[in-house]
PDB file of C-alpha atoms in Angstrom:
ATOM      1  CA  UNK U   1       0.000   0.000   0.000  1.00 84.00           C
ATOM      2  CA  UNK U   2       1.204   3.490  -0.847  1.00 86.00           C
ATOM      3  CA  UNK U   3      -0.457   6.691   0.309  1.00 88.00           C
ATOM      4  CA  UNK U   4       0.119  10.149  -1.127  1.00 89.00           C
ATOM      5  CA  UNK U   5      -1.448  13.273   0.364  1.00 91.00           C
ATOM      6  CA  UNK U   6      -1.320  16.593  -1.476  1.00 90.00           C
ATOM      7  CA  UNK U   7      -2.357  19.584   0.645  1.00 91.00           C
ATOM      8  CA  UNK U   8      -4.238  22.553  -0.792  1.00 90.00           C
ATOM      9  CA  UNK U   9      -1.937  25.561  -0.178  1.00 85.00           C
ATOM     10  CA  UNK U  10      -4.962  27.857   0.102  1.00 84.00           C
ATOM     11  CA  UNK U  11      -6.038  25.864   3.183  1.00 87.00           C
ATOM     12  CA  UNK U  12      -2.720  24.537   4.583  1.00 88.00           C
ATOM     13  CA  UNK U  13       0.432  26.620   4.954  1.00 87.00           C
ATOM     14  CA  UNK U  14       2.501  23.946   6.736  1.00 89.00           C
ATOM     15  CA  UNK U  15       2.072  20.292   7.567  1.00 90.00           C
ATOM     16  CA  UNK U  16       3.937  17.538   9.329  1.00 87.00           C
ATOM     17  CA  UNK U  17       3.407  13.786   9.160  1.00 87.00           C
ATOM     18  CA  UNK U  18       3.803  12.301  12.621  1.00 87.00           C
ATOM     19  CA  UNK U  19       5.336   8.876  13.105  1.00 80.00           C
ATOM     20  CA  UNK U  20       6.132   7.817   9.552  1.00 74.00           C
ATOM     21  CA  UNK U  21       9.149  10.031   8.915  1.00 69.00           C
ATOM     22  CA  UNK U  22      11.319   7.059   7.927  1.00 66.00           C
ATOM     23  CA  UNK U  23       8.721   5.644   5.512  1.00 69.00           C
ATOM     24  CA  UNK U  24       8.618   8.563   3.086  1.00 73.00           C
ATOM     25  CA  UNK U  25       8.606   7.707  -0.614  1.00 77.00           C
ATOM     26  CA  UNK U  26       9.956   9.851  -3.409  1.00 79.00           C
ATOM     27  CA  UNK U  27       7.155  11.434  -5.402  1.00 80.00           C
ATOM     28  CA  UNK U  28       8.109   9.527  -8.542  1.00 84.00           C
ATOM     29  CA  UNK U  29       8.036   6.184  -6.672  1.00 82.00           C
ATOM     30  CA  UNK U  30       4.315   6.415  -5.924  1.00 82.00           C
ATOM     31  CA  UNK U  31       3.338   5.106  -9.391  1.00 81.00           C
ATOM     32  CA  UNK U  32       6.232   2.659  -9.646  1.00 80.00           C
ATOM     33  CA  UNK U  33       4.898  -0.810  -8.755  1.00 81.00           C
ATOM     34  CA  UNK U  34       8.478  -2.125  -8.525  1.00 82.00           C
ATOM     35  CA  UNK U  35       9.140   0.058  -5.456  1.00 80.00           C
ATOM     36  CA  UNK U  36       7.912  -1.724  -2.337  1.00 77.00           C
ATOM     37  CA  UNK U  37       5.796   0.023   0.264  1.00 76.00           C
ATOM     38  CA  UNK U  38       4.114  -0.883   3.535  1.00 73.00           C
ATOM     39  CA  UNK U  39       2.052  -4.020   3.884  1.00 74.00           C
ATOM     40  CA  UNK U  40      -1.389  -4.029   5.466  1.00 78.00           C
ATOM     41  CA  UNK U  41      -3.092  -7.366   6.070  1.00 77.00           C
ATOM     42  CA  UNK U  42      -6.797  -7.863   5.452  1.00 76.00           C
ATOM     43  CA  UNK U  43      -8.875  -6.550   8.342  1.00 80.00           C
ATOM     44  CA  UNK U  44      -6.127  -4.240   9.644  1.00 81.00           C
ATOM     45  CA  UNK U  45      -6.026  -0.463   9.601  1.00 82.00           C
ATOM     46  CA  UNK U  46      -3.281   2.137   9.654  1.00 82.00           C
ATOM     47  CA  UNK U  47      -3.679   5.640  11.047  1.00 83.00           C
ATOM     48  CA  UNK U  48      -1.701   8.565   9.663  1.00 84.00           C
ATOM     49  CA  UNK U  49      -1.687  11.729  11.755  1.00 87.00           C
ATOM     50  CA  UNK U  50      -0.824  15.069  10.184  1.00 87.00           C
ATOM     51  CA  UNK U  51      -0.341  18.287  12.091  1.00 86.00           C
ATOM     52  CA  UNK U  52      -1.477  21.104   9.822  1.00 87.00           C
ATOM     53  CA  UNK U  53      -1.197  24.869  10.150  1.00 88.00           C
ATOM     54  CA  UNK U  54      -3.550  27.140   8.204  1.00 86.00           C
ATOM     55  CA  UNK U  55      -2.303  30.210   6.328  1.00 84.00           C
ATOM     56  CA  UNK U  56      -1.996  33.289   8.525  1.00 81.00           C
ATOM     57  CA  UNK U  57      -1.724  31.313  11.777  1.00 83.00           C
ATOM     58  CA  UNK U  58       0.535  32.600  14.558  1.00 81.00           C
ATOM     59  CA  UNK U  59       1.840  29.020  14.822  1.00 80.00           C
ATOM     60  CA  UNK U  60       3.626  29.143  11.441  1.00 81.00           C
ATOM     61  CA  UNK U  61       7.215  27.995  11.839  1.00 80.00           C
ATOM     62  CA  UNK U  62       8.652  28.934   8.439  1.00 78.00           C
ATOM     63  CA  UNK U  63       9.070  32.191   6.580  1.00 76.00           C
ATOM     64  CA  UNK U  64       7.008  32.560   3.383  1.00 71.00           C
ATOM     65  CA  UNK U  65       8.699  31.497   0.150  1.00 71.00           C
ATOM     66  CA  UNK U  66      10.052  34.241  -2.093  1.00 71.00           C
ATOM     67  CA  UNK U  67       8.750  33.002  -5.452  1.00 77.00           C
ATOM     68  CA  UNK U  68       5.358  31.636  -4.519  1.00 69.00           C
ATOM     69  CA  UNK U  69       2.268  33.785  -4.068  1.00 62.00           C
ATOM     70  CA  UNK U  70       1.448  34.747  -0.488  1.00 61.00           C
ATOM     71  CA  UNK U  71      -2.214  33.794  -0.941  1.00 58.00           C
ATOM     72  CA  UNK U  72      -2.614  30.946  -3.436  1.00 57.00           C
ATOM     73  CA  UNK U  73      -5.871  30.771  -5.332  1.00 60.00           C
ATOM     74  CA  UNK U  74      -8.319  28.387  -3.624  1.00 57.00           C
ATOM     75  CA  UNK U  75      -8.557  25.011  -5.310  1.00 62.00           C
ATOM     76  CA  UNK U  76     -11.507  22.719  -4.824  1.00 59.00           C
ATOM     77  CA  UNK U  77     -13.521  24.996  -2.517  1.00 76.00           C
ATOM     78  CA  UNK U  78     -13.595  23.229   0.846  1.00 86.00           C
ATOM     79  CA  UNK U  79     -10.886  20.712  -0.116  1.00 90.00           C
ATOM     80  CA  UNK U  80      -8.057  20.699   2.386  1.00 91.00           C
ATOM     81  CA  UNK U  81      -6.135  17.899   0.663  1.00 92.00           C
ATOM     82  CA  UNK U  82      -6.296  15.257  -2.034  1.00 93.00           C
ATOM     83  CA  UNK U  83      -5.634  11.626  -1.110  1.00 93.00           C
ATOM     84  CA  UNK U  84      -4.219   9.030  -3.483  1.00 93.00           C
ATOM     85  CA  UNK U  85      -3.926   5.429  -2.386  1.00 91.00           C
ATOM     86  CA  UNK U  86      -2.301   2.642  -4.405  1.00 90.00           C
ATOM     87  CA  UNK U  87      -2.697  -0.968  -3.392  1.00 88.00           C
ATOM     88  CA  UNK U  88      -1.781  -4.322  -4.852  1.00 86.00           C
ATOM     89  CA  UNK U  89      -3.839  -7.420  -4.174  1.00 85.00           C
ATOM     90  CA  UNK U  90      -1.958 -10.564  -3.075  1.00 83.00           C
ATOM     91  CA  UNK U  91      -0.705 -12.472  -6.113  1.00 86.00           C
ATOM     92  CA  UNK U  92      -1.037  -9.456  -8.438  1.00 87.00           C
ATOM     93  CA  UNK U  93       1.750  -7.240  -9.762  1.00 86.00           C
ATOM     94  CA  UNK U  94      -0.173  -4.156 -10.909  1.00 90.00           C
ATOM     95  CA  UNK U  95      -1.495  -1.673  -8.362  1.00 89.00           C
ATOM     96  CA  UNK U  96      -4.944  -0.154  -8.312  1.00 93.00           C
ATOM     97  CA  UNK U  97      -5.516   3.543  -7.588  1.00 95.00           C
ATOM     98  CA  UNK U  98      -8.100   5.203  -5.343  1.00 95.00           C
ATOM     99  CA  UNK U  99      -8.340   9.007  -5.346  1.00 96.00           C
ATOM    100  CA  UNK U 100     -10.467  11.070  -2.973  1.00 95.00           C
ATOM    101  CA  UNK U 101     -10.635  14.701  -1.873  1.00 93.00           C
ATOM    102  CA  UNK U 102     -10.419  15.417   1.855  1.00 91.00           C
ATOM    103  CA  UNK U 103     -12.904  18.089   2.934  1.00 90.00           C
ATOM    104  CA  UNK U 104     -12.504  20.568   5.783  1.00 86.00           C
ATOM    105  CA  UNK U 105     -15.456  18.981   7.592  1.00 83.00           C
ATOM    106  CA  UNK U 106     -13.519  15.681   7.781  1.00 82.00           C
ATOM    107  CA  UNK U 107     -10.528  17.178   9.604  1.00 79.00           C
ATOM    108  CA  UNK U 108     -10.203  17.134  13.392  1.00 69.00           C
ATOM    109  CA  UNK U 109      -9.436  20.663  14.547  1.00 72.00           C
ATOM    110  CA  UNK U 110      -9.062  19.421  18.104  1.00 75.00           C
ATOM    111  CA  UNK U 111      -7.771  15.910  18.882  1.00 71.00           C
ATOM    112  CA  UNK U 112     -10.194  15.610  21.811  1.00 74.00           C
ATOM    113  CA  UNK U 113     -13.238  15.615  19.491  1.00 79.00           C
ATOM    114  CA  UNK U 114     -12.572  12.547  17.330  1.00 82.00           C
ATOM    115  CA  UNK U 115     -13.533   8.919  17.729  1.00 87.00           C
ATOM    116  CA  UNK U 116     -12.024   6.952  20.613  1.00 90.00           C
ATOM    117  CA  UNK U 117      -9.633   5.253  18.184  1.00 90.00           C
ATOM    118  CA  UNK U 118      -8.487   8.566  16.668  1.00 88.00           C
ATOM    119  CA  UNK U 119      -8.034  10.173  20.104  1.00 91.00           C
ATOM    120  CA  UNK U 120      -6.077   7.186  21.369  1.00 93.00           C
ATOM    121  CA  UNK U 121      -3.836   7.231  18.283  1.00 91.00           C
ATOM    122  CA  UNK U 122      -3.116  10.927  18.912  1.00 90.00           C
ATOM    123  CA  UNK U 123      -2.290  10.139  22.554  1.00 93.00           C
ATOM    124  CA  UNK U 124       0.160   7.407  21.546  1.00 93.00           C
ATOM    125  CA  UNK U 125       1.793   9.635  18.908  1.00 91.00           C
ATOM    126  CA  UNK U 126       2.013  12.507  21.403  1.00 91.00           C
ATOM    127  CA  UNK U 127       3.625  10.227  23.989  1.00 93.00           C
ATOM    128  CA  UNK U 128       6.231   9.091  21.471  1.00 91.00           C
ATOM    129  CA  UNK U 129       7.017  12.702  20.634  1.00 90.00           C
ATOM    130  CA  UNK U 130       7.339  13.602  24.310  1.00 91.00           C
ATOM    131  CA  UNK U 131       9.694  10.681  24.925  1.00 90.00           C
ATOM    132  CA  UNK U 132      12.012  11.724  22.142  1.00 87.00           C
ATOM    133  CA  UNK U 133      11.961  15.393  23.143  1.00 88.00           C
ATOM    134  CA  UNK U 134      10.315  16.563  19.928  1.00 86.00           C
ATOM    135  CA  UNK U 135      10.598  20.376  19.719  1.00 85.00           C
ATOM    136  CA  UNK U 136       7.146  20.643  18.078  1.00 83.00           C
ATOM    137  CA  UNK U 137       5.256  19.248  21.074  1.00 83.00           C
ATOM    138  CA  UNK U 138       5.329  22.693  22.768  1.00 79.00           C
ATOM    139  CA  UNK U 139       2.432  23.055  25.262  1.00 79.00           C
ATOM    140  CA  UNK U 140       1.543  19.368  25.589  1.00 83.00           C
ATOM    141  CA  UNK U 141       2.250  17.933  29.004  1.00 89.00           C
ATOM    142  CA  UNK U 142       1.704  14.575  30.666  1.00 91.00           C
ATOM    143  CA  UNK U 143      -1.509  15.775  32.320  1.00 90.00           C
ATOM    144  CA  UNK U 144      -3.145  16.586  28.967  1.00 89.00           C
ATOM    145  CA  UNK U 145      -1.775  13.389  27.461  1.00 92.00           C
ATOM    146  CA  UNK U 146      -3.092  11.273  30.314  1.00 93.00           C
ATOM    147  CA  UNK U 147      -6.553  12.884  30.127  1.00 92.00           C
ATOM    148  CA  UNK U 148      -6.711  12.253  26.368  1.00 92.00           C
ATOM    149  CA  UNK U 149      -5.597   8.614  26.692  1.00 94.00           C
ATOM    150  CA  UNK U 150      -7.956   7.865  29.601  1.00 93.00           C
ATOM    151  CA  UNK U 151     -10.901   9.423  27.784  1.00 92.00           C
ATOM    152  CA  UNK U 152     -10.165   7.353  24.672  1.00 93.00           C
ATOM    153  CA  UNK U 153      -9.802   3.894  26.210  1.00 91.00           C
ATOM    154  CA  UNK U 154     -13.054   2.778  24.614  1.00 87.00           C
ATOM    155  CA  UNK U 155     -13.501  -0.965  24.166  1.00 87.00           C
ATOM    156  CA  UNK U 156     -10.244  -2.291  25.596  1.00 92.00           C
ATOM    157  CA  UNK U 157     -10.868  -6.019  25.237  1.00 92.00           C
ATOM    158  CA  UNK U 158      -7.258  -7.069  25.812  1.00 95.00           C
ATOM    159  CA  UNK U 159      -6.266  -4.294  28.240  1.00 95.00           C
ATOM    160  CA  UNK U 160      -3.637  -2.742  25.968  1.00 96.00           C
ATOM    161  CA  UNK U 161      -5.035   0.765  26.305  1.00 96.00           C
ATOM    162  CA  UNK U 162      -5.171   0.489  30.108  1.00 96.00           C
ATOM    163  CA  UNK U 163      -1.566  -0.700  30.016  1.00 96.00           C
ATOM    164  CA  UNK U 164      -0.626   2.342  27.930  1.00 96.00           C
ATOM    165  CA  UNK U 165      -2.336   4.665  30.427  1.00 95.00           C
ATOM    166  CA  UNK U 166      -0.303   3.032  33.230  1.00 95.00           C
ATOM    167  CA  UNK U 167       2.891   3.560  31.237  1.00 94.00           C
ATOM    168  CA  UNK U 168       2.079   7.250  30.785  1.00 93.00           C
ATOM    169  CA  UNK U 169       1.394   7.568  34.531  1.00 92.00           C
ATOM    170  CA  UNK U 170       4.788   6.000  35.307  1.00 91.00           C
ATOM    171  CA  UNK U 171       6.588   8.419  32.977  1.00 89.00           C
ATOM    172  CA  UNK U 172       4.736  11.559  34.109  1.00 84.00           C
ATOM    173  CA  UNK U 173       6.698  13.814  36.417  1.00 81.00           C
ATOM    174  CA  UNK U 174       5.238  14.218  39.913  1.00 69.00           C
ATOM    175  CA  UNK U 175       2.314  16.624  39.968  1.00 60.00           C
ATOM    176  CA  UNK U 176       1.175  16.046  36.376  1.00 62.00           C
TER     177      UNK U 176
END
């Protein structure tokens, strides 16, 4: 499976893929079926989390580019991104392509408002960033992380989410 996300510059000034930094493909390799990508077994899912910053936000980290327009023309109305997914069925050698626009209404503005699975994925990604001292984590602390993880435990049939919450508690400094 290969996934390519193209962000609409009229809606997204900066973005960052969290957790898959070492799995990036070259743009030209997306269509090349000879270049291997990640494998996803039937019945499994993968979650990709992007941190996005809209144009004009005070959170922008980079200076504007010199040769690109400050305000790009909107493309696709409420489209925030365009998703392309290539997959190859077992035993086949030619990939199939799925393309789909991503609308603003589909984007979580606040990680505490998504499904339990999405919130828990954000908690796990945030914990990993905190452990490695990621400079982008900024105002996240163990208290916020713990509240997000506890509130997203959902159906925890095997106790893995409860175990994660315990791990976060053990790592949290006293008082958080």
